[in-house]
XYZ file of N, CA and C in Angstrom:
426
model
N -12.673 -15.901 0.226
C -12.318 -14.524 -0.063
C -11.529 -14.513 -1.368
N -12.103 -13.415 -2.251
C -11.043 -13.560 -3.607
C -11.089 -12.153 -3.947
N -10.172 -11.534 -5.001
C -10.021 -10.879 -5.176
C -8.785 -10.538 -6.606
N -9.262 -10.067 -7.695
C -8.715 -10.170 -8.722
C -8.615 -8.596 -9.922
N -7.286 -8.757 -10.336
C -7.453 -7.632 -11.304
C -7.288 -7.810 -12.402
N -7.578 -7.337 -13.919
C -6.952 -7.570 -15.022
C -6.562 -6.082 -15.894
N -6.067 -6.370 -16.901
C -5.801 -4.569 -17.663
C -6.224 -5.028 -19.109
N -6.612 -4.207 -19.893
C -7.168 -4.532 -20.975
C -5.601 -3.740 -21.941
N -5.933 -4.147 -23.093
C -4.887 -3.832 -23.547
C -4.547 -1.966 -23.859
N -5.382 -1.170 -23.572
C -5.346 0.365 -23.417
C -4.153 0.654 -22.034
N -4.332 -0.141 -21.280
C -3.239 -0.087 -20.111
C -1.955 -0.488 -20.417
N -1.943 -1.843 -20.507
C -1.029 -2.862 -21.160
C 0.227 -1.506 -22.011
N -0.487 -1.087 -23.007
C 0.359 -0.592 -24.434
C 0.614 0.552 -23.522
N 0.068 1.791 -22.625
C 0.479 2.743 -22.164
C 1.914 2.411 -21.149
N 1.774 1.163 -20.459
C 2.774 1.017 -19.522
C 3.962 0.397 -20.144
N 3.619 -0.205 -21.402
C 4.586 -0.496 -22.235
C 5.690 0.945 -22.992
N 4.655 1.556 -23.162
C 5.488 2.611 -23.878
C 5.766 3.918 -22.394
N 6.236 3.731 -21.552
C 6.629 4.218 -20.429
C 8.126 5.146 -20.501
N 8.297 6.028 -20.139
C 9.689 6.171 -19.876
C 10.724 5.319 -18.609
N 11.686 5.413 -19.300
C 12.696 4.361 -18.189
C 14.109 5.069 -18.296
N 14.585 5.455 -16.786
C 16.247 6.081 -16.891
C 17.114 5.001 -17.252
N 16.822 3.909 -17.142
C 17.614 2.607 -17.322
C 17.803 2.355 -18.248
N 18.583 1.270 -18.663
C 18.746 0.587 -19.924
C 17.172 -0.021 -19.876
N 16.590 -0.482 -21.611
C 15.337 -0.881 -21.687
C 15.183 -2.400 -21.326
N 16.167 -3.132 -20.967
C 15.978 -4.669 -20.699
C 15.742 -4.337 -19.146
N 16.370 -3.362 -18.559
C 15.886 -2.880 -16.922
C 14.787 -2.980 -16.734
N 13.916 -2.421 -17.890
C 12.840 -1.661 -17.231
C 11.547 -2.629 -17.787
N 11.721 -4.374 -18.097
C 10.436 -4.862 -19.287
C 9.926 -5.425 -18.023
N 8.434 -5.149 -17.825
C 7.666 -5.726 -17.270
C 7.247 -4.570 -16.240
N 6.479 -5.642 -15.077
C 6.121 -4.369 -14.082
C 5.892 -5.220 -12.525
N 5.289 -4.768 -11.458
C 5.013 -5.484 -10.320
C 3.400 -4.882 -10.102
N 2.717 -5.946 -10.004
C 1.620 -5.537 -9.945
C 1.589 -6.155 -7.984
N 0.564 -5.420 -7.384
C 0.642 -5.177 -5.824
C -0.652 -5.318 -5.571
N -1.225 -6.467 -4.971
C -2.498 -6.665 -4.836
C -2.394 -6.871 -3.136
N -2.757 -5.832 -2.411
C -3.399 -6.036 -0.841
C -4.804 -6.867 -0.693
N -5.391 -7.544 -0.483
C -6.680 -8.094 0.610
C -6.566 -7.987 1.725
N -7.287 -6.759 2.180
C -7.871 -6.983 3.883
C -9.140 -7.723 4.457
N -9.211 -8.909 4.744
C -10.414 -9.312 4.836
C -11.231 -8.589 6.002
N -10.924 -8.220 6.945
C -11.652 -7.517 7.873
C -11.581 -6.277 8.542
N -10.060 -6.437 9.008
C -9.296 -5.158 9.659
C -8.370 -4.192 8.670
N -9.277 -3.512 8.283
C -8.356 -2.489 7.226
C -8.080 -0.950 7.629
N -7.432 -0.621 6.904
C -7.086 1.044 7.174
C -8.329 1.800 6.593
N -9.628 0.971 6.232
C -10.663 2.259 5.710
C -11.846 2.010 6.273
N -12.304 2.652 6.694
C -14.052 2.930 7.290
C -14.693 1.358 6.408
N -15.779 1.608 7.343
C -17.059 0.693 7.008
C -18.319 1.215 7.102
N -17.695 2.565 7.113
C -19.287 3.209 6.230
C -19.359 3.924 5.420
N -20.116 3.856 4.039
C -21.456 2.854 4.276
C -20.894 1.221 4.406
N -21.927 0.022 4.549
C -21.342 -1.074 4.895
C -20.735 -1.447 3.427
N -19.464 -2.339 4.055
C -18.866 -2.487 3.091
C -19.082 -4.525 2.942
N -19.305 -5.072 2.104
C -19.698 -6.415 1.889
C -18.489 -7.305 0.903
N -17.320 -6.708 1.585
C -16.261 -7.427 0.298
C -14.967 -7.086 1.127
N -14.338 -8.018 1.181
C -12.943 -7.477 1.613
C -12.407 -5.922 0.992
N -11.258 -5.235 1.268
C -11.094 -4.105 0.777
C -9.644 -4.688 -0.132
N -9.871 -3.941 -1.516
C -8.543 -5.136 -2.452
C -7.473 -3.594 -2.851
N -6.738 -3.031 -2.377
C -5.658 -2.353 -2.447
C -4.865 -2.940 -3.898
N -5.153 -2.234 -5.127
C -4.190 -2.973 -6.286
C -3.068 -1.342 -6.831
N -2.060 -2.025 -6.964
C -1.021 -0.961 -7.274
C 0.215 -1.390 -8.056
N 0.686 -0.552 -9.105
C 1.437 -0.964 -10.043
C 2.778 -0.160 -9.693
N 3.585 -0.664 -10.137
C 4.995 -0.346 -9.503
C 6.624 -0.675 -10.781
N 7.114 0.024 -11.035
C 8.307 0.255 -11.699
C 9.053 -1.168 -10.811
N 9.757 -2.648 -11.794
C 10.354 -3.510 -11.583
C 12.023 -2.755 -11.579
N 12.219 -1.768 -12.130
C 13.787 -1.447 -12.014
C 14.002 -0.639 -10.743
N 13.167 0.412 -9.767
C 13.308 1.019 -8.397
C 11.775 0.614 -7.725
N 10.789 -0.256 -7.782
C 9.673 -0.050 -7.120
C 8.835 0.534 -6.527
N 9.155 2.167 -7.717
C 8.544 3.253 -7.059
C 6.856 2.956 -8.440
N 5.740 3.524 -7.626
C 4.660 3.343 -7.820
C 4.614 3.572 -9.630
N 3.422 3.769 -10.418
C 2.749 3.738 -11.394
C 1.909 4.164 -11.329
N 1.588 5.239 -11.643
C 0.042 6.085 -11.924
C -0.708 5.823 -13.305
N -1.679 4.604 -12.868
C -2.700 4.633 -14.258
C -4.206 5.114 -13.634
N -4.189 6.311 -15.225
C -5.852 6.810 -14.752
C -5.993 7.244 -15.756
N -7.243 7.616 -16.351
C -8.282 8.033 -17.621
C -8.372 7.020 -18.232
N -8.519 5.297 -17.790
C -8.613 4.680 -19.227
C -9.515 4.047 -18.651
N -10.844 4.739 -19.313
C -12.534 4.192 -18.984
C -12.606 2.510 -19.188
N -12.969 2.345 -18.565
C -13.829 0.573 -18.193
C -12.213 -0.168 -18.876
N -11.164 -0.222 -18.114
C -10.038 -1.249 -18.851
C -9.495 -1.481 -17.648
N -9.746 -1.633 -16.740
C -9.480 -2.365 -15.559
C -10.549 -2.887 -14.731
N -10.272 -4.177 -14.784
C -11.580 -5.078 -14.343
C -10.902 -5.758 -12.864
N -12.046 -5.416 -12.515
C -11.986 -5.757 -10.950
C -12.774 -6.926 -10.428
N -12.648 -7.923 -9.764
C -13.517 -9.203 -9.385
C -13.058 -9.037 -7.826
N -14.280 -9.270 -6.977
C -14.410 -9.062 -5.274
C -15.146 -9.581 -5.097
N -14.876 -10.860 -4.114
C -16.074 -11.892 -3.547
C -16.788 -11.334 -2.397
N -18.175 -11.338 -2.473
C -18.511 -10.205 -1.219
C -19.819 -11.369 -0.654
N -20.602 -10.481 0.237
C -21.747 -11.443 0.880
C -22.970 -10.428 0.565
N -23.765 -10.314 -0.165
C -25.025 -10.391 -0.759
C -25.482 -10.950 -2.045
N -26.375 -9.992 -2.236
C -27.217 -10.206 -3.629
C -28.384 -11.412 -3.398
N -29.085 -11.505 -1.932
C -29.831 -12.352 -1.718
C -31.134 -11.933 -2.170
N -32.104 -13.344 -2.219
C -33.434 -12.206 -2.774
C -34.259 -11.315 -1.788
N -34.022 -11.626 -0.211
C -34.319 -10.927 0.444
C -33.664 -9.602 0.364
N -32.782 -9.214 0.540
C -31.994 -8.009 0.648
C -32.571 -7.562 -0.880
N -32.600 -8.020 -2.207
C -33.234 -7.207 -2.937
C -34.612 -6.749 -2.864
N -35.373 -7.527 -1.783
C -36.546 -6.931 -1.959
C -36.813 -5.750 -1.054
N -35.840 -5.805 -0.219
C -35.881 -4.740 0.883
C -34.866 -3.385 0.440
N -34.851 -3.458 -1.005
C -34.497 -2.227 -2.129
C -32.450 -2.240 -1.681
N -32.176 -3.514 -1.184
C -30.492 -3.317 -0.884
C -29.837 -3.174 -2.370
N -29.134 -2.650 -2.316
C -28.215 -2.934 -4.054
C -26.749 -2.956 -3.079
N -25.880 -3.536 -4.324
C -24.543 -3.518 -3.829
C -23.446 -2.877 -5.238
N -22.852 -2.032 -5.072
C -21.905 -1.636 -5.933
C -20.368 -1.575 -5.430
N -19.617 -1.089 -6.711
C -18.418 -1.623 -6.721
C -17.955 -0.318 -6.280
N -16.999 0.402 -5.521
C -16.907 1.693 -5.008
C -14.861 1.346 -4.773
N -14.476 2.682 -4.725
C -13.573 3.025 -4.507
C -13.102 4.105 -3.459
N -11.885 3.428 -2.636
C -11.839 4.802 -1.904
C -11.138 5.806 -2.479
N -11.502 7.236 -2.288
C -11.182 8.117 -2.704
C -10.344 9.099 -0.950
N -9.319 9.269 -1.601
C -8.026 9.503 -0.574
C -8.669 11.155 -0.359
N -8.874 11.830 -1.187
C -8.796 12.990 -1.282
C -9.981 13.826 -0.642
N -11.257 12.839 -0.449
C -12.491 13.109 0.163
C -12.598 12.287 1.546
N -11.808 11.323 1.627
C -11.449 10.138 2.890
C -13.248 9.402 2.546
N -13.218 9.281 1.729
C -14.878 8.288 1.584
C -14.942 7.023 -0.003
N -15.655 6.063 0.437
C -16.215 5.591 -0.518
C -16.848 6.386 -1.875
N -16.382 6.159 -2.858
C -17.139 6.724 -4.306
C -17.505 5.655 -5.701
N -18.088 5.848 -6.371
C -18.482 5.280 -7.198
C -18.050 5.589 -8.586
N -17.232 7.222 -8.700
C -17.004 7.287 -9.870
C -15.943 7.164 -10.602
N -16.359 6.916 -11.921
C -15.173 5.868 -12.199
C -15.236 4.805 -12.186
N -16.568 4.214 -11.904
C -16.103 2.576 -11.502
C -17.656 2.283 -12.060
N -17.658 1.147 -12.739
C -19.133 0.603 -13.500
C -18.867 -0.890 -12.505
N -20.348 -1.398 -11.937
C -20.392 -2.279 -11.510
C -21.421 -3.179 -12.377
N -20.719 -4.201 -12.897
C -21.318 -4.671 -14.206
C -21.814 -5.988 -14.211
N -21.504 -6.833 -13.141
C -21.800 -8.053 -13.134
C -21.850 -8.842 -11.607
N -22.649 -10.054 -11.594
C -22.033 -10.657 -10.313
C -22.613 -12.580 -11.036
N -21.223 -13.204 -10.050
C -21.198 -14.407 -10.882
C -21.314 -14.995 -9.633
N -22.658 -16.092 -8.995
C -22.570 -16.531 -7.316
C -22.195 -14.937 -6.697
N -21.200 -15.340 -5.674
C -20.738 -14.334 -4.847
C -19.462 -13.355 -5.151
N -19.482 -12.893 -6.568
C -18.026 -12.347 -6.717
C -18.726 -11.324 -7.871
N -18.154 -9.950 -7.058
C -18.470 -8.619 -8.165
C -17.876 -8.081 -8.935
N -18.045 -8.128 -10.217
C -17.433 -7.680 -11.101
C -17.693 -6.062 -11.602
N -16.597 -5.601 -12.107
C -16.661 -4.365 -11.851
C -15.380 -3.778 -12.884
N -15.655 -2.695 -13.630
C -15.142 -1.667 -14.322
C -14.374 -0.718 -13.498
N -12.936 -0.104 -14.143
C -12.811 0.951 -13.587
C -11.715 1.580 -14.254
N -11.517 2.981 -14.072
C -10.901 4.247 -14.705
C -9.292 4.387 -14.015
N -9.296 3.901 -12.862
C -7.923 4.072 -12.040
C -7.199 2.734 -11.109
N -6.456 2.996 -10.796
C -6.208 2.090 -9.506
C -6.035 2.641 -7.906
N -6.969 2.214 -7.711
C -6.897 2.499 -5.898
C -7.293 0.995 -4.911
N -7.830 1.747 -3.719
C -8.504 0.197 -2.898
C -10.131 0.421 -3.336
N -10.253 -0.716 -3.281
C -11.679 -0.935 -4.266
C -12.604 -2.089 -2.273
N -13.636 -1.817 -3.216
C -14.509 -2.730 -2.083
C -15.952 -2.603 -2.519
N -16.503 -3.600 -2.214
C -18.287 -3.451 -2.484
C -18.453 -3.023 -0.922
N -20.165 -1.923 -1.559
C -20.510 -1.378 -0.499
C -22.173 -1.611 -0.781
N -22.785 -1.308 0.121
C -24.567 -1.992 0.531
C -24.946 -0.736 0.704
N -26.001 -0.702 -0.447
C -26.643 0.824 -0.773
C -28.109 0.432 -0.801
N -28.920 1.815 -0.049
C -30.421 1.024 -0.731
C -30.865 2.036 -1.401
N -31.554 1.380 -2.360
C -32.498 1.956 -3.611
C -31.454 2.884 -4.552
N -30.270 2.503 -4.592
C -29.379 2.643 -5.603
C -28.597 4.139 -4.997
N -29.199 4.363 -3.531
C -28.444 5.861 -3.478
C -27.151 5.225 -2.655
C-alpha cells in the first residue's frame, strides 16, 4: 500500500507568502497530514474503489489549524497504489481513474483531478485541491 503527495512550486510560493499573526520565524514551514485507509474508511465504495482512500491536508505549524489550497491546476501530484490495470479488465472496457471525494455532493468526482499515468501498480494523478483522493473502476470511461 502506498500513497504519496508532492506540490509544485505554484503551491510552494502561495503558502510561502501566507499571512501569519505571529512573529515570521513562528510561522516558516507547514504540516503536511497524510491519512491512508487501507480498507475501513469513512467513505463509500461506490463506485468500486481500487486504492486505499489517501486523506492529504495542510495545516498552519504555529496553531494547526487547516490550509486551504485550491485553483492551482495540475500542481499537486498524487501517487496511489491500487489493484488493476490488468489486460483482462481492459478488455472488458474497465478503466480506472483518479477521483476525489467531494464533501459537498457526499460522492466520488473526477473534477479537478487529471489521471495521467500508472507505473506497475501505482496511479498517478494531477490535481486542483486537497481532499481524500482514491482510484475508482469505471467502465468505458463513464
Amino acid at each position: 500500500m502506498e500513497g504519496s503527495v508532492r506540490f509544485d512550486d505554484v503551491v510552494r510560493e502561495r503558502l510561502r507568502n501566507r499571512k501569519c499573526k505571529k512573529k515570521p520565524a513562528d510561522c516558516e514551514g507547514l504540516v503536511v497530514a497524510l491519512t491512508l485507509y487501507p480498507s475501513q474508511t469513512p467513505y463509500p465504495n461506490k463506485p468500486k474503489r481500487t486504492s486505499p482512500v489517501m486523506e492529504v491536508t495542510l495545516r498552519r505549524p504555529e496553531d494547526g489549524a487547516p490550509l486551504s489550497v485550491s485553483n492551482v491546476p495540475n500542481a499537486i501530484k498524487v501517487a496511489l497504489s491500487h489493484k488493476g490495470n490488468s489486460t483482462e479488465a481492459q478488455e472488458k472496457g474497465i478503466l480506472y481513474r483518479c477521483s476525489f471525494w467531494d464533501a459537498g455532493l457526499k460522492e466520488w468526482s473526477e473534477v479537478g483531478i487529471v489521471t495521467y499515468g500508472v507505473d506497475g501498480d501505482v496511479m498517478r494523478c494531477w490535481s486542483s485541491h486537497l481532499t481524500a483522493f482514491a482510484v475508482i473502476e469505471t467502465y468505458g470511461g463513464e
